[in-house]
Each structure stands twice: as C-alpha cells, then as structure tokens.
C-alpha cells in the first residue's frame, strides 16, 4: 500500500507539472525557438541531476547493458517523442495534439502486456476507457483549427514512443537507480537535440533573453524536466506500467486548470465532468488493485 501511495503521488506530480508547464512554455516560446528551448531544458536538467550524483558520489555506469538502456530511453523518449510532438503540433494544432497524445496510456497498456507480460484485466480496461472518455470530454472534438494528416501521424508517433519510453524505464529500473537512469538519459537527449538546435539557429531569429524568459527557462529545466522526468520514472518503477499510465491523464486536466487560473481561458461544464471521469478511472485502477 505504501508503494502504491508514493508511486501514485510521484506520477500525479509529474503529470501535473507537465500540465502546468503549458503556461510557462506559452510565454517562453514567444522569445525562444522550440528546439532551442528543449536543448536548454536538457542542458539545465542534466547539470542539476549530475551535481546531485556528484554530491552522492554515484559513479558513472560502466556496463554496456546499462548504457544500452540509457541510450534507448534518451533517444526514444527524450529525443524522438518530444521532437515528434513539437513538429506534429506545428503541422496540426495544439488542441488536436492534446487529444491525440492522450492516447499514450492505451499504448502503454499494449507495450506492458507485450514486453512485461502484465495482465490485461477487465478492471484495467474499464479504468482506461473511463479516463480516456474523461480526456475526450475535457478536450472535446471539433474545437481545433485546420489540422494536417501529416501532423496527426507525427503526433500518433509521439504518443507511441512516449508509451514505449515508460515501459523501457520500467525494464531499466531493474538494473539502474532512477536518478542515474534519468540523469544520463537526459544527457543523451541533450547531445541528440544539439543538431536540431544548431539547424534552428540558422533558420530563425536569434533568441531574445530577458529576466522573465531566463526564469522561465530555468523553471522548465529544473522543475519540468529534471524534477518531472525523475518523478515519472520513479513512479513507473513503483507501479504496474498499465496502471501508472493512467496518471498521464492528469496532464491535460491540470493544463486546462492552469490555463484558466493564469491565462484567463474559459472552463466549461465539460471540464468538470471530464475531470471527474479521469479521477474515477484512476481510483478504480489504483485502489482496487488487491482485488485482482
């Protein structure tokens, strides 16, 4: 029960941080191009986590198998998935991106069944369907701008690769501590996004920094990347991947709530109905676990 409680707490915090990240990102992206922002996030996150490892005197992994896991997580989740999400949103729209990437938990359930042999129970499927319905109610249909088929395909790719990342983290946690895994996977992603950052600097206007922008970048690097990635990985280590996946649904829920609080965006009755469905789905998945 203690493990379930803390796993739920870590996953809830991670998804909530990512949901709230929308508010900060919306401001910072007016001054910093997307891939440059991702590169800066990874740079800050890596050095923060690396400093913690140095204080704890944790050595760099030396086994090839460990680095195989670290590189897979860094490339699949932190380079490919994030890049597909950025480009897909550019070619589609933010509303459609929210709806399509909310399919991530369904893909996690599939990968968990295939790669971890986790049981696919009626309770898990019911919770997944209920929470998915909640996201659809919150995000809704037909409210977005004109969408692109190519952009939507890329967004599906982002959902699939993030789901694969979550399962890869679960597998790697048998060999590596979550802190070590997260730190060096972010390092791999930092290196992997460097070519895209350099290319972007050749294509767009140079970055405009100000004190608020710098604070925003630091927040995204320390809290939304170092902190949230660690919390998500730690939570996935402590719970079944298929159950932990449901906490991903808190991201659009908190994003909508923060948009209402800080950006004065409107919340309709559908938000509260959808939010209730998401919470009920998560409660069914987590607190009836022992009855399976």
Coordinates of N, CA, C and O in Angstrom, one line a residue, residues 6 31 46 54 64 82-83 116 205-206 221 232 243 256 270 284:
X6 N 3.0 6.2 -2.8 CA 4.1 7.0 -3.3 C 4.2 7.0 -4.8 O 4.5 8.0 -5.4
X31 N 9.8 33.9 -27.3 CA 11.1 34.5 -27.4 C 12.2 33.5 -27.7 O 13.3 33.9 -28.1
X46 N 20.3 18.2 -17.0 CA 21.4 17.3 -16.8 C 22.4 17.8 -15.7 O 22.8 17.0 -14.9
X54 N 27.1 13.8 -8.1 CA 28.4 14.0 -7.6 C 28.4 14.2 -6.1 O 29.3 13.7 -5.4
X64 N 28.0 -2.2 -20.5 CA 27.4 -1.9 -21.8 C 25.8 -2.0 -21.8 O 25.1 -1.3 -22.4
X82 N 9.7 13.8 -28.0 CA 9.5 15.2 -27.9 C 9.6 15.9 -29.2 O 8.8 16.9 -29.5
X83 N 10.5 15.5 -30.1 CA 10.6 16.1 -31.4 C 9.3 15.9 -32.2 O 8.8 16.8 -32.9
X116 N 6.3 -6.7 -20.8 CA 6.4 -7.0 -19.4 C 5.4 -8.1 -18.9 O 5.5 -8.5 -17.7
X205 N 15.0 33.7 -36.2 CA 15.6 34.8 -35.5 C 16.3 34.4 -34.2 O 15.8 33.6 -33.5
X206 N 17.4 35.0 -33.9 CA 18.1 34.7 -32.7 C 17.3 34.9 -31.4 O 16.3 35.6 -31.4
X221 N 13.8 23.8 -17.1 CA 14.9 22.9 -17.0 C 14.9 22.1 -15.6 O 15.1 20.9 -15.6
X232 N 8.3 10.9 -12.8 CA 7.6 10.0 -13.7 C 8.3 8.6 -13.7 O 7.7 7.6 -13.6
X243 N -1.2 0.5 -15.0 CA -1.9 1.3 -14.0 C -1.2 2.7 -13.9 O -1.9 3.7 -13.9
X256 N -5.5 22.5 -18.5 CA -6.7 23.3 -18.6 C -7.0 24.2 -17.4 O -7.3 25.4 -17.5
X270 N -18.0 20.8 -19.2 CA -17.3 19.6 -19.7 C -16.0 19.4 -19.0 O -15.6 18.2 -18.9
X284 N -10.3 3.7 -9.6 CA -10.7 2.3 -9.9 C -9.4 1.5 -10.1 O -9.3 0.4 -9.6

